PDB file of C-alpha atoms in Angstrom:
ATOM      1  CA  UNK A   1       0.074   0.103   0.071  1.00  0.00           C
ATOM      2  CA  UNK A   2       0.674   3.744  -0.032  1.00  0.00           C
ATOM      3  CA  UNK A   3       1.388   3.651   3.692  1.00  0.00           C
ATOM      4  CA  UNK A   4       1.760   1.785   6.756  1.00  0.00           C
ATOM      5  CA  UNK A   5      -2.155   1.250   7.835  1.00  0.00           C
ATOM      6  CA  UNK A   6      -3.304   0.475  11.432  1.00  0.00           C
ATOM      7  CA  UNK A   7      -6.538  -0.969  12.247  1.00  0.00           C
ATOM      8  CA  UNK A   8      -9.077  -0.190  13.774  1.00  0.00           C
ATOM      9  CA  UNK A   9      -7.886   3.601  14.650  1.00  0.00           C
ATOM     10  CA  UNK A  10     -10.041   3.658  17.607  1.00  0.00           C
ATOM     11  CA  UNK A  11     -11.048   0.473  20.393  1.00  0.00           C
ATOM     12  CA  UNK A  12     -13.296   0.964  23.158  1.00  0.00           C
ATOM     13  CA  UNK A  13     -12.697  -2.603  25.077  1.00  0.00           C
ATOM     14  CA  UNK A  14     -13.715  -3.324  29.109  1.00  0.00           C
ATOM     15  CA  UNK A  15     -11.022  -4.181  31.364  1.00  0.00           C
ATOM     16  CA  UNK A  16     -10.390  -7.514  31.523  1.00  0.00           C
ATOM     17  CA  UNK A  17     -10.733  -8.229  27.748  1.00  0.00           C
ATOM     18  CA  UNK A  18      -8.159  -9.048  24.981  1.00  0.00           C
ATOM     19  CA  UNK A  19      -7.951  -6.875  22.192  1.00  0.00           C
ATOM     20  CA  UNK A  20      -5.684  -7.189  18.729  1.00  0.00           C
ATOM     21  CA  UNK A  21      -4.156  -4.422  17.013  1.00  0.00           C
ATOM     22  CA  UNK A  22      -3.441  -4.894  13.211  1.00  0.00           C
ATOM     23  CA  UNK A  23      -0.596  -3.334  11.301  1.00  0.00           C
ATOM     24  CA  UNK A  24       0.367  -3.709   7.367  1.00  0.00           C
ATOM     25  CA  UNK A  25       3.278  -2.104   7.026  1.00  0.00           C
ATOM     26  CA  UNK A  26       4.543  -0.483   3.608  1.00  0.00           C
ATOM     27  CA  UNK A  27       4.795  -3.328   1.030  1.00  0.00           C
ATOM     28  CA  UNK A  28       8.897  -4.325   0.599  1.00  0.00           C
ATOM     29  CA  UNK A  29       9.755  -2.981   4.052  1.00  0.00           C
ATOM     30  CA  UNK A  30      11.124  -5.757   6.458  1.00  0.00           C
ATOM     31  CA  UNK A  31      11.328  -4.070   9.682  1.00  0.00           C
ATOM     32  CA  UNK A  32       8.551  -3.561  11.635  1.00  0.00           C
ATOM     33  CA  UNK A  33       7.947  -1.350  14.809  1.00  0.00           C
ATOM     34  CA  UNK A  34       5.730  -1.234  17.265  1.00  0.00           C
ATOM     35  CA  UNK A  35       5.469   2.116  19.876  1.00  0.00           C
ATOM     36  CA  UNK A  36       2.787   3.081  22.317  1.00  0.00           C
ATOM     37  CA  UNK A  37       2.255   6.587  23.205  1.00  0.00           C
ATOM     38  CA  UNK A  38       0.438   8.011  26.295  1.00  0.00           C
ATOM     39  CA  UNK A  39      -1.514  11.211  26.230  1.00  0.00           C
ATOM     40  CA  UNK A  40       1.134  14.193  26.427  1.00  0.00           C
ATOM     41  CA  UNK A  41       4.189  11.776  26.487  1.00  0.00           C
ATOM     42  CA  UNK A  42       6.209  10.084  24.105  1.00  0.00           C
ATOM     43  CA  UNK A  43       6.623   7.393  22.137  1.00  0.00           C
ATOM     44  CA  UNK A  44       7.626   3.783  24.308  1.00  0.00           C
ATOM     45  CA  UNK A  45       9.133   1.226  22.042  1.00  0.00           C
ATOM     46  CA  UNK A  46       7.275  -2.387  22.582  1.00  0.00           C
ATOM     47  CA  UNK A  47       9.084  -4.689  19.937  1.00  0.00           C
ATOM     48  CA  UNK A  48      10.751  -4.315  16.614  1.00  0.00           C
ATOM     49  CA  UNK A  49      10.651  -7.344  14.082  1.00  0.00           C
ATOM     50  CA  UNK A  50      13.090  -7.857  11.057  1.00  0.00           C
ATOM     51  CA  UNK A  51      11.059 -10.396   8.805  1.00  0.00           C
ATOM     52  CA  UNK A  52       9.163 -12.191  10.729  1.00  0.00           C
ATOM     53  CA  UNK A  53      11.745 -12.697  13.815  1.00  0.00           C
ATOM     54  CA  UNK A  54      11.739 -10.866  16.767  1.00  0.00           C
ATOM     55  CA  UNK A  55      15.293  -9.216  17.720  1.00  0.00           C
ATOM     56  CA  UNK A  56      14.134  -6.705  20.162  1.00  0.00           C
ATOM     57  CA  UNK A  57      11.281  -7.316  22.124  1.00  0.00           C
ATOM     58  CA  UNK A  58      12.963  -5.919  25.324  1.00  0.00           C
ATOM     59  CA  UNK A  59       9.419  -2.750  26.026  1.00  0.00           C
ATOM     60  CA  UNK A  60       6.717  -5.026  26.289  1.00  0.00           C
ATOM     61  CA  UNK A  61       5.782  -4.307  29.750  1.00  0.00           C
ATOM     62  CA  UNK A  62       4.079  -7.511  30.746  1.00  0.00           C
ATOM     63  CA  UNK A  63       3.231 -11.358  29.284  1.00  0.00           C
ATOM     64  CA  UNK A  64      -0.150  -9.680  28.959  1.00  0.00           C
ATOM     65  CA  UNK A  65       1.605  -8.599  25.164  1.00  0.00           C
ATOM     66  CA  UNK A  66       2.561 -10.438  22.459  1.00  0.00           C
ATOM     67  CA  UNK A  67       3.085  -9.615  18.840  1.00  0.00           C
ATOM     68  CA  UNK A  68       3.659 -11.375  15.841  1.00  0.00           C
ATOM     69  CA  UNK A  69       4.262 -10.604  12.050  1.00  0.00           C
ATOM     70  CA  UNK A  70       3.372 -13.340   9.327  1.00  0.00           C
ATOM     71  CA  UNK A  71       4.768 -13.507   6.002  1.00  0.00           C
ATOM     72  CA  UNK A  72       7.449 -10.741   6.106  1.00  0.00           C
ATOM     73  CA  UNK A  73       4.126  -8.437   6.567  1.00  0.00           C
ATOM     74  CA  UNK A  74       1.079  -8.004   8.041  1.00  0.00           C
ATOM     75  CA  UNK A  75       1.761  -8.265  12.042  1.00  0.00           C
ATOM     76  CA  UNK A  76      -0.428  -8.203  14.898  1.00  0.00           C
ATOM     77  CA  UNK A  77      -0.457  -6.867  18.379  1.00  0.00           C
ATOM     78  CA  UNK A  78      -2.687  -8.652  21.163  1.00  0.00           C
ATOM     79  CA  UNK A  79      -3.015  -7.634  24.509  1.00  0.00           C
ATOM     80  CA  UNK A  80      -4.329  -9.542  26.960  1.00  0.00           C
ATOM     81  CA  UNK A  81      -6.959  -8.926  29.908  1.00  0.00           C
ATOM     82  CA  UNK A  82      -6.373  -5.896  29.485  1.00  0.00           C
ATOM     83  CA  UNK A  83      -5.978  -2.969  32.058  1.00  0.00           C
ATOM     84  CA  UNK A  84      -6.900   0.892  31.982  1.00  0.00           C
ATOM     85  CA  UNK A  85      -2.808   1.672  32.296  1.00  0.00           C
ATOM     86  CA  UNK A  86      -2.908   0.296  28.839  1.00  0.00           C
ATOM     87  CA  UNK A  87      -5.039   2.975  27.332  1.00  0.00           C
ATOM     88  CA  UNK A  88      -2.643   4.880  24.454  1.00  0.00           C
ATOM     89  CA  UNK A  89      -2.360   5.575  21.232  1.00  0.00           C
ATOM     90  CA  UNK A  90      -0.675   2.291  19.468  1.00  0.00           C
ATOM     91  CA  UNK A  91       1.697   3.250  16.648  1.00  0.00           C
ATOM     92  CA  UNK A  92       2.835   0.964  14.418  1.00  0.00           C
ATOM     93  CA  UNK A  93       6.059   2.104  11.727  1.00  0.00           C
ATOM     94  CA  UNK A  94       8.125   0.016   9.383  1.00  0.00           C
ATOM     95  CA  UNK A  95      11.219   0.905   7.434  1.00  0.00           C
ATOM     96  CA  UNK A  96      12.997  -0.480   4.858  1.00  0.00           C
ATOM     97  CA  UNK A  97      15.719  -3.388   5.223  1.00  0.00           C
ATOM     98  CA  UNK A  98      15.306  -2.806   8.635  1.00  0.00           C
ATOM     99  CA  UNK A  99      17.468   0.467   9.014  1.00  0.00           C
ATOM    100  CA  UNK A 100      17.142   3.014  11.003  1.00  0.00           C
ATOM    101  CA  UNK A 101      17.121   6.070   8.641  1.00  0.00           C
ATOM    102  CA  UNK A 102      13.179   6.401   8.283  1.00  0.00           C
ATOM    103  CA  UNK A 103      10.563   5.148   9.877  1.00  0.00           C
ATOM    104  CA  UNK A 104       7.196   5.290   8.695  1.00  0.00           C
ATOM    105  CA  UNK A 105       4.351   5.498  10.945  1.00  0.00           C
ATOM    106  CA  UNK A 106       0.760   4.734  10.737  1.00  0.00           C
ATOM    107  CA  UNK A 107      -2.225   6.474  11.558  1.00  0.00           C
ATOM    108  CA  UNK A 108      -2.272   4.570  15.579  1.00  0.00           C
ATOM    109  CA  UNK A 109      -5.020   3.132  17.004  1.00  0.00           C
ATOM    110  CA  UNK A 110      -6.630   4.915  20.473  1.00  0.00           C
ATOM    111  CA  UNK A 111      -7.270   2.256  22.454  1.00  0.00           C
ATOM    112  CA  UNK A 112      -9.084   3.159  25.608  1.00  0.00           C
ATOM    113  CA  UNK A 113      -9.920   0.357  28.123  1.00  0.00           C
ATOM    114  CA  UNK A 114     -13.217   1.817  30.091  1.00  0.00           C
TER     115      UNK A 114
ATOM    116  CA  UNK B   1      17.513   8.168  34.224  1.00  0.00           C
ATOM    117  CA  UNK B   2      15.930   8.002  30.648  1.00  0.00           C
ATOM    118  CA  UNK B   3      18.073   7.493  27.736  1.00  0.00           C
ATOM    119  CA  UNK B   4      17.050  10.027  25.432  1.00  0.00           C
ATOM    120  CA  UNK B   5      15.893  13.322  27.689  1.00  0.00           C
ATOM    121  CA  UNK B   6      14.437  16.311  25.863  1.00  0.00           C
ATOM    122  CA  UNK B   7      12.674  18.995  28.047  1.00  0.00           C
ATOM    123  CA  UNK B   8       8.859  18.996  27.930  1.00  0.00           C
ATOM    124  CA  UNK B   9       8.040  22.589  27.245  1.00  0.00           C
ATOM    125  CA  UNK B  10       6.407  24.923  25.719  1.00  0.00           C
ATOM    126  CA  UNK B  11       9.442  26.311  23.784  1.00  0.00           C
ATOM    127  CA  UNK B  12       7.651  29.419  23.054  1.00  0.00           C
ATOM    128  CA  UNK B  13       9.363  31.815  19.940  1.00  0.00           C
ATOM    129  CA  UNK B  14       8.092  35.084  18.364  1.00  0.00           C
ATOM    130  CA  UNK B  15       7.777  33.881  14.378  1.00  0.00           C
ATOM    131  CA  UNK B  16      10.631  34.727  12.348  1.00  0.00           C
ATOM    132  CA  UNK B  17      13.387  33.705  15.147  1.00  0.00           C
ATOM    133  CA  UNK B  18      15.577  30.834  15.831  1.00  0.00           C
ATOM    134  CA  UNK B  19      14.003  27.835  17.942  1.00  0.00           C
ATOM    135  CA  UNK B  20      16.246  25.996  19.479  1.00  0.00           C
ATOM    136  CA  UNK B  21      15.623  22.195  20.640  1.00  0.00           C
ATOM    137  CA  UNK B  22      17.884  19.877  22.617  1.00  0.00           C
ATOM    138  CA  UNK B  23      18.537  16.893  23.694  1.00  0.00           C
ATOM    139  CA  UNK B  24      20.732  14.971  25.666  1.00  0.00           C
ATOM    140  CA  UNK B  25      21.019  10.715  25.290  1.00  0.00           C
ATOM    141  CA  UNK B  26      22.674   8.549  27.632  1.00  0.00           C
ATOM    142  CA  UNK B  27      23.955   5.129  25.536  1.00  0.00           C
ATOM    143  CA  UNK B  28      27.862   6.140  24.252  1.00  0.00           C
ATOM    144  CA  UNK B  29      27.158   3.103  22.194  1.00  0.00           C
ATOM    145  CA  UNK B  30      24.380   5.155  20.206  1.00  0.00           C
ATOM    146  CA  UNK B  31      25.332   5.967  16.389  1.00  0.00           C
ATOM    147  CA  UNK B  32      22.811   7.563  14.697  1.00  0.00           C
ATOM    148  CA  UNK B  33      20.303  10.102  15.450  1.00  0.00           C
ATOM    149  CA  UNK B  34      17.306  11.539  14.316  1.00  0.00           C
ATOM    150  CA  UNK B  35      14.550  14.668  14.922  1.00  0.00           C
ATOM    151  CA  UNK B  36      11.190  13.635  13.930  1.00  0.00           C
ATOM    152  CA  UNK B  37       8.099  16.105  14.374  1.00  0.00           C
ATOM    153  CA  UNK B  38       4.754  15.441  15.490  1.00  0.00           C
ATOM    154  CA  UNK B  39       1.476  17.580  14.936  1.00  0.00           C
ATOM    155  CA  UNK B  40      -0.532  17.305  16.866  1.00  0.00           C
ATOM    156  CA  UNK B  41      -3.206  14.485  16.664  1.00  0.00           C
ATOM    157  CA  UNK B  42      -0.773  12.799  14.212  1.00  0.00           C
ATOM    158  CA  UNK B  43       1.859  10.561  13.075  1.00  0.00           C
ATOM    159  CA  UNK B  44       5.550  11.633  13.805  1.00  0.00           C
ATOM    160  CA  UNK B  45       7.426  12.210  10.463  1.00  0.00           C
ATOM    161  CA  UNK B  46      11.001  12.803  10.077  1.00  0.00           C
ATOM    162  CA  UNK B  47      12.913  15.511   9.858  1.00  0.00           C
ATOM    163  CA  UNK B  48      16.676  15.431   9.747  1.00  0.00           C
ATOM    164  CA  UNK B  49      18.724  12.539  10.321  1.00  0.00           C
ATOM    165  CA  UNK B  50      22.269  13.482  11.721  1.00  0.00           C
ATOM    166  CA  UNK B  51      25.892  10.656  12.076  1.00  0.00           C
ATOM    167  CA  UNK B  52      28.734  12.656  12.744  1.00  0.00           C
ATOM    168  CA  UNK B  53      29.968  15.418  14.884  1.00  0.00           C
ATOM    169  CA  UNK B  54      29.203  18.678  13.669  1.00  0.00           C
ATOM    170  CA  UNK B  55      26.033  20.024  11.985  1.00  0.00           C
ATOM    171  CA  UNK B  56      23.893  19.367   9.031  1.00  0.00           C
ATOM    172  CA  UNK B  57      21.770  21.826   7.668  1.00  0.00           C
ATOM    173  CA  UNK B  58      18.568  21.329   5.621  1.00  0.00           C
ATOM    174  CA  UNK B  59      16.902  24.195   4.184  1.00  0.00           C
ATOM    175  CA  UNK B  60      15.264  26.129   7.605  1.00  0.00           C
ATOM    176  CA  UNK B  61      16.564  23.261  10.075  1.00  0.00           C
ATOM    177  CA  UNK B  62      20.093  22.461  11.391  1.00  0.00           C
ATOM    178  CA  UNK B  63      21.147  19.026  13.721  1.00  0.00           C
ATOM    179  CA  UNK B  64      24.281  19.672  15.656  1.00  0.00           C
ATOM    180  CA  UNK B  65      25.481  16.203  17.480  1.00  0.00           C
ATOM    181  CA  UNK B  66      28.186  16.081  19.814  1.00  0.00           C
ATOM    182  CA  UNK B  67      29.498  12.232  21.012  1.00  0.00           C
ATOM    183  CA  UNK B  68      31.499  14.003  23.501  1.00  0.00           C
ATOM    184  CA  UNK B  69      28.752  15.509  25.245  1.00  0.00           C
ATOM    185  CA  UNK B  70      26.430  13.335  23.900  1.00  0.00           C
ATOM    186  CA  UNK B  71      24.545  16.276  22.750  1.00  0.00           C
ATOM    187  CA  UNK B  72      22.259  16.849  19.974  1.00  0.00           C
ATOM    188  CA  UNK B  73      20.223  19.542  18.689  1.00  0.00           C
ATOM    189  CA  UNK B  74      18.046  21.415  16.304  1.00  0.00           C
ATOM    190  CA  UNK B  75      17.569  24.907  15.656  1.00  0.00           C
ATOM    191  CA  UNK B  76      14.883  26.475  13.478  1.00  0.00           C
ATOM    192  CA  UNK B  77      15.528  29.631  11.416  1.00  0.00           C
ATOM    193  CA  UNK B  78      12.586  32.009  10.676  1.00  0.00           C
ATOM    194  CA  UNK B  79      10.083  29.632  12.620  1.00  0.00           C
ATOM    195  CA  UNK B  80       6.669  29.597  11.263  1.00  0.00           C
ATOM    196  CA  UNK B  81       3.557  29.219  12.680  1.00  0.00           C
ATOM    197  CA  UNK B  82       3.007  26.036  10.767  1.00  0.00           C
ATOM    198  CA  UNK B  83       6.223  25.093  12.532  1.00  0.00           C
ATOM    199  CA  UNK B  84       4.312  24.628  16.137  1.00  0.00           C
ATOM    200  CA  UNK B  85       4.133  20.696  17.293  1.00  0.00           C
ATOM    201  CA  UNK B  86       6.338  18.229  19.174  1.00  0.00           C
ATOM    202  CA  UNK B  87      10.055  17.668  18.374  1.00  0.00           C
ATOM    203  CA  UNK B  88      11.122  14.509  19.259  1.00  0.00           C
ATOM    204  CA  UNK B  89      14.853  13.232  19.407  1.00  0.00           C
ATOM    205  CA  UNK B  90      15.013   9.537  18.628  1.00  0.00           C
ATOM    206  CA  UNK B  91      18.764   7.723  18.743  1.00  0.00           C
ATOM    207  CA  UNK B  92      19.529   4.100  17.546  1.00  0.00           C
ATOM    208  CA  UNK B  93      22.313   1.823  18.817  1.00  0.00           C
ATOM    209  CA  UNK B  94      23.655  -1.383  17.492  1.00  0.00           C
ATOM    210  CA  UNK B  95      20.320  -3.433  16.871  1.00  0.00           C
ATOM    211  CA  UNK B  96      18.056  -2.136  18.969  1.00  0.00           C
ATOM    212  CA  UNK B  97      15.093  -0.029  17.669  1.00  0.00           C
ATOM    213  CA  UNK B  98      14.706   3.702  18.070  1.00  0.00           C
ATOM    214  CA  UNK B  99      14.834   5.017  21.304  1.00  0.00           C
ATOM    215  CA  UNK B 100      12.728   8.210  21.367  1.00  0.00           C
ATOM    216  CA  UNK B 101      12.536  11.365  23.966  1.00  0.00           C
ATOM    217  CA  UNK B 102       9.606  12.682  25.595  1.00  0.00           C
ATOM    218  CA  UNK B 103       9.530  15.413  23.385  1.00  0.00           C
ATOM    219  CA  UNK B 104       9.344  19.423  23.436  1.00  0.00           C
ATOM    220  CA  UNK B 105       6.438  20.884  22.401  1.00  0.00           C
ATOM    221  CA  UNK B 106       7.125  24.143  20.023  1.00  0.00           C
ATOM    222  CA  UNK B 107       5.154  27.102  19.827  1.00  0.00           C
ATOM    223  CA  UNK B 108       5.697  29.963  17.602  1.00  0.00           C
ATOM    224  CA  UNK B 109       3.614  33.262  18.530  1.00  0.00           C
ATOM    225  CA  UNK B 110       2.263  34.990  14.977  1.00  0.00           C
TER     226      UNK B 110
END
């Protein structure tokens, strides 16, 4: 596609429910990143994929968070048993060949846990 | 200590002035540095990258890097109201993903 696509754009869920967030990177980009941003805060790194493997998942805040990437393309971030502190904008980014020269960000998923 | 530190601001400058945004980093292994601009409600976009000590100029923007002092800055000349945004500093080290600071909010007053 023309850019990084994320869905849904907004997700409201109840505490304790599981959610899945999807990211479709730019075609041909091998690296994919998940960050989250709380209101008025910077970007908090979650996990990084190179192809289908995750060389760095040090940012996942707890074992309730997991992510996978299939076919070197689409990635899904899953949050189990959501908590109110999980509320944030979840941003996905991709880059060509894993280079850090330029990350292209999607529009994000605004997650609200009630 | 955060790996990338920025003053949250807001930094307020009059239109036409020079805006100076600063960033320090703690990882001496960091090799690459980036400035991203994020308008309210939007996603970040890359505006400058710098890899070696000294200055790098691109239009009205100049990035400065001092690895000995672990300091990165961004100068915006002839600031315009459209430059009003949050500016995020980021560093890259080895195979690690980009580490972002919390951003500095810039307000350019007409």
